[in-house]
Amino acid sequence: MAAPLLEKLSESLGSPEPAVRLILSVLIGYPCALVYRRFLFHQPVTVLHLFHTLSGLALAAFNFGSQIYHSAVCVLVQFLMLRLMGRTVTAVLSSFIFQMVYLLAGYYFTATEEYDIKWTMPHCVLTLKLIGLSFDYYDGGKEPSQLNAEQQKAALPTVPTLLEVCGFAYFYGGFLVGPQFTLRSYQSLVAGQLTDSPGKPPNSVMPAMQRFGLGLLCLTIYAIFSPHYADTYFLTDEYEAQPFWYRCVFILLWAKVILYKYVSCWVIAEGVCILSGLGYNGVDENGNHQWDACANMKVWLFETTPLFTGTISSFNINTNAWVARHVFKRLRFLGNKILSQVATLMFLAVWHGLHSGYIICFSMEFIIVNVEKQIQALVKDSPALSKLAKSPFYPLIYVVQQFVHWLFMGYPLVPFCLFTYDKWLKVYSSIYFCGHLFFFMAYLVLPYLRKALVPKDTQPREKKQD
């Protein structure tokens, strides 16, 4: 009965059935959270773990059928590693290798040249959760003085139970599309501590509905405009026959539209976490309750920032925080920030999949971010450019900056979304590798601009800082 209804719904919406199942599953998180608030908030933690585990498994089965065994295997193996290997480097490395190899094997055996919604999609979220769990358990065996503030907050003082790990892994608010959160946060949730009203469910209905409404708005924008900005258009003769300026503007508009696919899912899922209480983040300096602990998007910043770094910091926030905490900062022993940054971006590329497009995308991100930082330093140190940035002409500069910003945000997204070498190379060739040429020229020109625009007495100081 359900299958024909889903087929009809899919046809009426013009979306593939797996995509319809996914968004329905994210939305089902809201009634799950309401059941938890109304009937289960005061129940023993064992009941809550069972509820979270069974509801998450049901959503997984609804989307992926019998393939839910992949997640079950990885959760069980992770639990056994914690139990049998203890708080050791061996346990952390074994967890990292096993979970990543399992994920990459899944990519290898299921990969196509299209974006498919299959079991590997939530599994990449689960992979980070389970690897992070091994790090946090390892940190729990150290003295607090050996840990930074983030590590102290996430460190596990005791080994979790299997049911606890299952509840953490399958929690309906984060299993399918994220966000990332720690087991310590999950333990606080089931203990009833993540609330602004001690002993009662949190007063989070309105904050949750605000994110729900915003997520639906983003989803509507994507549904309306995505048919006009399809990935497949890049590979048509019609696109290649368009003028150069048109091809560039199409990339800019396509990038804005395509990202709403991710924005909408993350914002709606965040609303589920807020409704359950997992999104509670204490009070700010003014005593106002905050609900952004599971925020994966800063939508206002995403829409208004003219900076590449601003867009990156507003997008997929919890995953970026996870990578910073467990990869970038733990590579400090390399003694080189640039090397740590490169290694972190390469980890992200491989974590996303085995297609060459991911490597190209994150390589371009590294180049773009570092060029932007050099330009920002130049504007800050140059009296003439600083004066221009504060002049009445800034609104015009802002418009130009946004155009450049979104054009070159879309540029690395082309290989990210087209995946394979033959496709993204065809698109890059059609626009004459303008992004690569732009940033190559920037690397060559910026040192001369610094000499010309920055007072000489400040140049040695800047060089010493670098």
Short mmCIF file of N, CA and C in Angstrom, two decimals, residues 57-183:
data_model
loop_
_atom_site.label_atom_id
_atom_site.label_comp_id
_atom_site.label_asym_id
_atom_site.label_seq_id
_atom_site.Cartn_x
_atom_site.Cartn_y
_atom_site.Cartn_z
N LEU A 57 16.11 2.66 13.50
CA LEU A 57 16.14 1.47 12.66
C LEU A 57 14.94 1.42 11.73
N ALA A 58 13.77 1.83 12.23
CA ALA A 58 12.57 1.85 11.39
C ALA A 58 12.74 2.83 10.22
N LEU A 59 13.30 4.00 10.49
CA LEU A 59 13.55 4.97 9.42
C LEU A 59 14.57 4.43 8.43
N ALA A 60 15.60 3.75 8.95
CA ALA A 60 16.62 3.17 8.06
C ALA A 60 16.01 2.10 7.17
N ALA A 61 15.15 1.24 7.75
CA ALA A 61 14.51 0.18 6.97
C ALA A 61 13.56 0.78 5.94
N PHE A 62 12.85 1.85 6.28
CA PHE A 62 11.93 2.52 5.36
C PHE A 62 12.68 3.03 4.13
N ASN A 63 13.91 3.49 4.34
CA ASN A 63 14.69 4.05 3.23
C ASN A 63 15.54 3.02 2.51
N PHE A 64 16.12 2.05 3.24
CA PHE A 64 17.14 1.20 2.65
C PHE A 64 16.88 -0.29 2.81
N GLY A 65 15.75 -0.66 3.39
CA GLY A 65 15.39 -2.07 3.49
C GLY A 65 16.40 -2.88 4.28
N SER A 66 16.73 -4.05 3.76
CA SER A 66 17.62 -4.97 4.47
C SER A 66 19.05 -4.47 4.59
N GLN A 67 19.38 -3.41 3.86
CA GLN A 67 20.75 -2.89 3.90
C GLN A 67 21.08 -2.19 5.21
N ILE A 68 20.13 -2.15 6.12
CA ILE A 68 20.42 -1.57 7.44
C ILE A 68 21.44 -2.41 8.20
N TYR A 69 21.71 -3.63 7.72
CA TYR A 69 22.69 -4.46 8.44
C TYR A 69 24.08 -3.82 8.40
N HIS A 70 24.35 -2.99 7.40
CA HIS A 70 25.67 -2.35 7.32
C HIS A 70 25.92 -1.47 8.55
N SER A 71 24.95 -0.67 8.90
CA SER A 71 25.11 0.19 10.08
C SER A 71 25.18 -0.64 11.35
N ALA A 72 24.37 -1.71 11.42
CA ALA A 72 24.36 -2.57 12.61
C ALA A 72 25.72 -3.22 12.83
N VAL A 73 26.33 -3.68 11.76
CA VAL A 73 27.66 -4.30 11.85
C VAL A 73 28.67 -3.31 12.39
N CYS A 74 28.67 -2.10 11.85
CA CYS A 74 29.66 -1.10 12.27
C CYS A 74 29.45 -0.65 13.71
N VAL A 75 28.21 -0.53 14.14
CA VAL A 75 27.93 -0.16 15.53
C VAL A 75 28.42 -1.25 16.48
N LEU A 76 28.13 -2.51 16.14
CA LEU A 76 28.54 -3.63 16.99
C LEU A 76 30.06 -3.74 17.07
N VAL A 77 30.73 -3.62 15.93
CA VAL A 77 32.20 -3.71 15.92
C VAL A 77 32.80 -2.57 16.73
N GLN A 78 32.23 -1.37 16.60
CA GLN A 78 32.75 -0.24 17.36
C GLN A 78 32.62 -0.47 18.87
N PHE A 79 31.48 -0.99 19.28
CA PHE A 79 31.27 -1.28 20.70
C PHE A 79 32.28 -2.32 21.20
N LEU A 80 32.51 -3.37 20.41
CA LEU A 80 33.47 -4.40 20.82
C LEU A 80 34.88 -3.84 20.91
N MET A 81 35.24 -2.92 20.02
CA MET A 81 36.56 -2.29 20.07
C MET A 81 36.73 -1.52 21.38
N LEU A 82 35.69 -0.78 21.76
CA LEU A 82 35.78 -0.03 23.02
C LEU A 82 35.94 -0.97 24.21
N ARG A 83 35.17 -2.04 24.20
CA ARG A 83 35.20 -2.99 25.31
C ARG A 83 36.51 -3.77 25.39
N LEU A 84 36.99 -4.25 24.23
CA LEU A 84 38.13 -5.17 24.23
C LEU A 84 39.48 -4.47 24.16
N MET A 85 39.55 -3.30 23.53
CA MET A 85 40.83 -2.61 23.35
C MET A 85 41.05 -1.50 24.36
N GLY A 86 39.95 -1.03 24.98
CA GLY A 86 40.10 -0.02 26.02
C GLY A 86 40.51 1.34 25.49
N ARG A 87 41.06 2.14 26.39
CA ARG A 87 41.45 3.52 26.06
C ARG A 87 42.88 3.52 25.51
N THR A 88 43.05 3.04 24.30
CA THR A 88 44.38 2.92 23.72
C THR A 88 44.42 3.57 22.35
N VAL A 89 45.63 3.92 21.94
CA VAL A 89 45.83 4.44 20.58
C VAL A 89 45.45 3.37 19.57
N THR A 90 45.71 2.12 19.92
CA THR A 90 45.36 1.01 19.03
C THR A 90 43.87 0.98 18.75
N ALA A 91 43.06 1.23 19.78
CA ALA A 91 41.61 1.24 19.61
C ALA A 91 41.18 2.38 18.69
N VAL A 92 41.79 3.55 18.85
CA VAL A 92 41.45 4.70 18.01
C VAL A 92 41.82 4.42 16.55
N LEU A 93 43.04 3.93 16.34
CA LEU A 93 43.49 3.65 14.97
C LEU A 93 42.66 2.53 14.34
N SER A 94 42.36 1.50 15.12
CA SER A 94 41.57 0.38 14.60
C SER A 94 40.18 0.86 14.21
N SER A 95 39.60 1.70 15.05
CA SER A 95 38.28 2.25 14.75
C SER A 95 38.32 3.10 13.49
N PHE A 96 39.30 3.96 13.40
CA PHE A 96 39.42 4.84 12.23
C PHE A 96 39.57 4.02 10.96
N ILE A 97 40.46 3.05 10.99
CA ILE A 97 40.72 2.24 9.78
C ILE A 97 39.49 1.41 9.41
N PHE A 98 38.90 0.72 10.40
CA PHE A 98 37.76 -0.15 10.09
C PHE A 98 36.59 0.66 9.53
N GLN A 99 36.22 1.73 10.23
CA GLN A 99 35.04 2.49 9.81
C GLN A 99 35.24 3.16 8.46
N MET A 100 36.44 3.69 8.21
CA MET A 100 36.69 4.34 6.92
C MET A 100 36.77 3.30 5.79
N VAL A 101 37.42 2.18 6.04
CA VAL A 101 37.52 1.14 5.00
C VAL A 101 36.13 0.60 4.67
N TYR A 102 35.29 0.40 5.68
CA TYR A 102 33.93 -0.10 5.44
C TYR A 102 33.15 0.91 4.59
N LEU A 103 33.26 2.20 4.94
CA LEU A 103 32.57 3.23 4.18
C LEU A 103 33.07 3.28 2.74
N LEU A 104 34.39 3.25 2.55
CA LEU A 104 34.96 3.34 1.20
C LEU A 104 34.63 2.10 0.38
N ALA A 105 34.57 0.95 1.04
CA ALA A 105 34.15 -0.26 0.32
C ALA A 105 32.70 -0.12 -0.13
N GLY A 106 31.87 0.48 0.73
CA GLY A 106 30.49 0.74 0.34
C GLY A 106 30.40 1.66 -0.86
N TYR A 107 31.22 2.72 -0.85
CA TYR A 107 31.26 3.61 -2.01
C TYR A 107 31.67 2.85 -3.28
N TYR A 108 32.69 2.01 -3.14
CA TYR A 108 33.24 1.31 -4.30
C TYR A 108 32.20 0.38 -4.93
N PHE A 109 31.48 -0.36 -4.10
CA PHE A 109 30.56 -1.37 -4.63
C PHE A 109 29.20 -0.80 -5.03
N THR A 110 28.88 0.41 -4.59
CA THR A 110 27.57 0.97 -4.92
C THR A 110 27.64 2.20 -5.81
N ALA A 111 28.83 2.69 -6.11
CA ALA A 111 28.98 3.96 -6.81
C ALA A 111 28.45 3.89 -8.24
N THR A 112 27.81 4.98 -8.63
CA THR A 112 27.42 5.20 -10.02
C THR A 112 27.91 6.59 -10.41
N GLU A 113 27.57 7.03 -11.60
CA GLU A 113 27.99 8.36 -12.04
C GLU A 113 26.94 9.41 -11.72
N GLU A 114 25.93 9.04 -10.95
CA GLU A 114 24.88 9.97 -10.53
C GLU A 114 24.85 10.05 -9.00
N TYR A 115 24.13 11.08 -8.49
CA TYR A 115 23.95 11.20 -7.05
C TYR A 115 22.80 10.30 -6.63
N ASP A 116 23.11 9.20 -5.97
CA ASP A 116 22.10 8.24 -5.56
C ASP A 116 21.92 8.28 -4.05
N ILE A 117 20.67 8.19 -3.60
CA ILE A 117 20.38 8.08 -2.17
C ILE A 117 20.34 6.60 -1.83
N LYS A 118 21.38 6.13 -1.18
CA LYS A 118 21.50 4.72 -0.80
C LYS A 118 22.09 4.64 0.60
N TRP A 119 22.35 3.43 1.06
CA TRP A 119 22.72 3.26 2.47
C TRP A 119 24.01 3.97 2.84
N THR A 120 24.88 4.25 1.86
CA THR A 120 26.14 4.93 2.17
C THR A 120 25.92 6.38 2.58
N MET A 121 24.78 6.96 2.22
CA MET A 121 24.54 8.37 2.56
C MET A 121 24.45 8.58 4.08
N PRO A 122 23.57 7.88 4.81
CA PRO A 122 23.60 8.03 6.27
C PRO A 122 24.82 7.38 6.90
N HIS A 123 25.42 6.42 6.18
CA HIS A 123 26.56 5.71 6.76
C HIS A 123 27.78 6.63 6.89
N CYS A 124 27.90 7.60 5.99
CA CYS A 124 29.03 8.52 6.13
C CYS A 124 28.87 9.37 7.39
N VAL A 125 27.62 9.72 7.75
CA VAL A 125 27.36 10.43 9.00
C VAL A 125 27.70 9.53 10.19
N LEU A 126 27.28 8.27 10.10
CA LEU A 126 27.54 7.31 11.17
C LEU A 126 29.03 7.06 11.35
N THR A 127 29.76 7.03 10.25
CA THR A 127 31.20 6.79 10.32
C THR A 127 31.89 7.82 11.20
N LEU A 128 31.57 9.09 11.01
CA LEU A 128 32.17 10.13 11.85
C LEU A 128 31.75 9.99 13.30
N LYS A 129 30.48 9.64 13.52
CA LYS A 129 30.01 9.45 14.90
C LYS A 129 30.83 8.40 15.62
N LEU A 130 31.04 7.25 14.95
CA LEU A 130 31.70 6.13 15.60
C LEU A 130 33.19 6.37 15.78
N ILE A 131 33.81 7.02 14.80
CA ILE A 131 35.23 7.38 14.96
C ILE A 131 35.38 8.39 16.09
N GLY A 132 34.50 9.37 16.12
CA GLY A 132 34.53 10.36 17.21
C GLY A 132 34.32 9.72 18.56
N LEU A 133 33.49 8.69 18.61
CA LEU A 133 33.25 7.96 19.86
C LEU A 133 34.55 7.34 20.38
N SER A 134 35.35 6.78 19.49
CA SER A 134 36.61 6.17 19.93
C SER A 134 37.59 7.22 20.44
N PHE A 135 37.63 8.39 19.79
CA PHE A 135 38.48 9.48 20.27
C PHE A 135 38.03 9.95 21.65
N ASP A 136 36.72 10.12 21.81
CA ASP A 136 36.20 10.64 23.08
C ASP A 136 36.43 9.65 24.22
N TYR A 137 36.31 8.36 23.93
CA TYR A 137 36.56 7.36 24.97
C TYR A 137 38.05 7.34 25.33
N TYR A 138 38.90 7.49 24.33
CA TYR A 138 40.35 7.56 24.58
C TYR A 138 40.69 8.78 25.43
N ASP A 139 40.09 9.93 25.12
CA ASP A 139 40.35 11.15 25.88
C ASP A 139 39.87 11.03 27.32
N GLY A 140 38.85 10.19 27.56
CA GLY A 140 38.33 10.02 28.91
C GLY A 140 39.31 9.39 29.87
N GLY A 141 40.36 8.78 29.34
CA GLY A 141 41.38 8.17 30.19
C GLY A 141 42.52 9.09 30.53
N LYS A 142 42.50 10.33 30.03
CA LYS A 142 43.57 11.28 30.27
C LYS A 142 43.22 12.22 31.42
N GLU A 143 44.23 12.86 31.95
CA GLU A 143 44.01 13.89 32.95
C GLU A 143 43.36 15.11 32.28
N PRO A 144 42.42 15.76 32.94
CA PRO A 144 41.77 16.93 32.34
C PRO A 144 42.76 18.00 31.87
N SER A 145 43.89 18.12 32.57
CA SER A 145 44.88 19.13 32.19
C SER A 145 45.52 18.84 30.83
N GLN A 146 45.42 17.59 30.37
CA GLN A 146 45.98 17.22 29.08
C GLN A 146 45.03 17.47 27.91
N LEU A 147 43.81 17.86 28.23
CA LEU A 147 42.79 18.04 27.21
C LEU A 147 42.43 19.51 27.06
N ASN A 148 42.06 19.90 25.84
CA ASN A 148 41.54 21.24 25.66
C ASN A 148 40.07 21.28 26.07
N ALA A 149 39.46 22.46 26.00
CA ALA A 149 38.09 22.62 26.49
C ALA A 149 37.10 21.74 25.73
N GLU A 150 37.26 21.64 24.41
CA GLU A 150 36.36 20.81 23.60
C GLU A 150 36.48 19.34 23.98
N GLN A 151 37.72 18.88 24.17
CA GLN A 151 37.95 17.48 24.51
C GLN A 151 37.42 17.16 25.90
N GLN A 152 37.57 18.08 26.84
CA GLN A 152 37.04 17.86 28.19
C GLN A 152 35.52 17.73 28.16
N LYS A 153 34.88 18.53 27.31
CA LYS A 153 33.43 18.50 27.22
C LYS A 153 32.91 17.19 26.63
N ALA A 154 33.70 16.58 25.72
CA ALA A 154 33.24 15.39 25.01
C ALA A 154 33.80 14.09 25.60
N ALA A 155 34.84 14.16 26.43
CA ALA A 155 35.51 12.95 26.93
C ALA A 155 34.55 12.08 27.73
N LEU A 156 34.69 10.76 27.56
CA LEU A 156 33.81 9.79 28.21
C LEU A 156 34.50 9.18 29.42
N PRO A 157 33.99 9.38 30.62
CA PRO A 157 34.64 8.85 31.82
C PRO A 157 34.45 7.34 31.99
N THR A 158 33.40 6.78 31.39
CA THR A 158 33.13 5.34 31.51
C THR A 158 32.81 4.76 30.15
N VAL A 159 32.96 3.45 30.02
CA VAL A 159 32.65 2.80 28.75
C VAL A 159 31.13 2.72 28.60
N PRO A 160 30.59 3.10 27.44
CA PRO A 160 29.14 3.04 27.25
C PRO A 160 28.64 1.62 27.05
N THR A 161 27.36 1.41 27.30
CA THR A 161 26.76 0.11 27.05
C THR A 161 26.41 -0.01 25.56
N LEU A 162 26.14 -1.24 25.13
CA LEU A 162 25.76 -1.47 23.73
C LEU A 162 24.47 -0.73 23.40
N LEU A 163 23.49 -0.77 24.30
CA LEU A 163 22.22 -0.10 24.05
C LEU A 163 22.41 1.41 23.96
N GLU A 164 23.32 1.92 24.77
CA GLU A 164 23.61 3.35 24.76
C GLU A 164 24.23 3.76 23.43
N VAL A 165 25.16 2.96 22.93
CA VAL A 165 25.81 3.24 21.65
C VAL A 165 24.78 3.16 20.52
N CYS A 166 23.87 2.19 20.59
CA CYS A 166 22.83 2.06 19.57
C CYS A 166 21.90 3.27 19.56
N GLY A 167 21.48 3.71 20.75
CA GLY A 167 20.62 4.88 20.83
C GLY A 167 21.30 6.11 20.27
N PHE A 168 22.58 6.26 20.58
CA PHE A 168 23.39 7.37 20.07
C PHE A 168 23.51 7.30 18.55
N ALA A 169 23.74 6.11 18.02
CA ALA A 169 23.97 5.95 16.58
C ALA A 169 22.69 6.15 15.78
N TYR A 170 21.56 5.65 16.29
CA TYR A 170 20.32 5.65 15.51
C TYR A 170 19.35 6.76 15.90
N PHE A 171 19.75 7.66 16.76
CA PHE A 171 18.86 8.74 17.18
C PHE A 171 18.22 9.39 15.95
N TYR A 172 16.89 9.43 15.93
CA TYR A 172 16.12 9.84 14.76
C TYR A 172 16.44 11.26 14.29
N GLY A 173 16.93 12.12 15.19
CA GLY A 173 17.23 13.49 14.82
C GLY A 173 18.53 13.67 14.06
N GLY A 174 19.36 12.62 14.00
CA GLY A 174 20.65 12.81 13.35
C GLY A 174 21.14 11.64 12.53
N PHE A 175 20.39 10.53 12.50
CA PHE A 175 20.89 9.33 11.82
C PHE A 175 21.02 9.50 10.31
N LEU A 176 20.05 10.14 9.67
CA LEU A 176 20.01 10.17 8.21
C LEU A 176 20.90 11.25 7.59
N VAL A 177 20.79 12.49 8.07
CA VAL A 177 21.52 13.59 7.43
C VAL A 177 22.36 14.38 8.42
N GLY A 178 22.52 13.89 9.64
CA GLY A 178 23.23 14.65 10.66
C GLY A 178 22.21 15.44 11.47
N PRO A 179 22.68 16.27 12.38
CA PRO A 179 24.05 16.74 12.57
C PRO A 179 24.90 15.79 13.41
N GLN A 180 26.19 16.12 13.49
CA GLN A 180 27.08 15.41 14.37
C GLN A 180 26.90 15.91 15.80
N PHE A 181 26.94 15.00 16.76
CA PHE A 181 26.93 15.36 18.17
C PHE A 181 27.66 14.27 18.93
N THR A 182 28.07 14.56 20.13
CA THR A 182 28.87 13.62 20.90
C THR A 182 27.98 12.70 21.75
N LEU A 183 28.55 11.60 22.19
CA LEU A 183 27.83 10.70 23.08
C LEU A 183 27.52 11.39 24.40
#
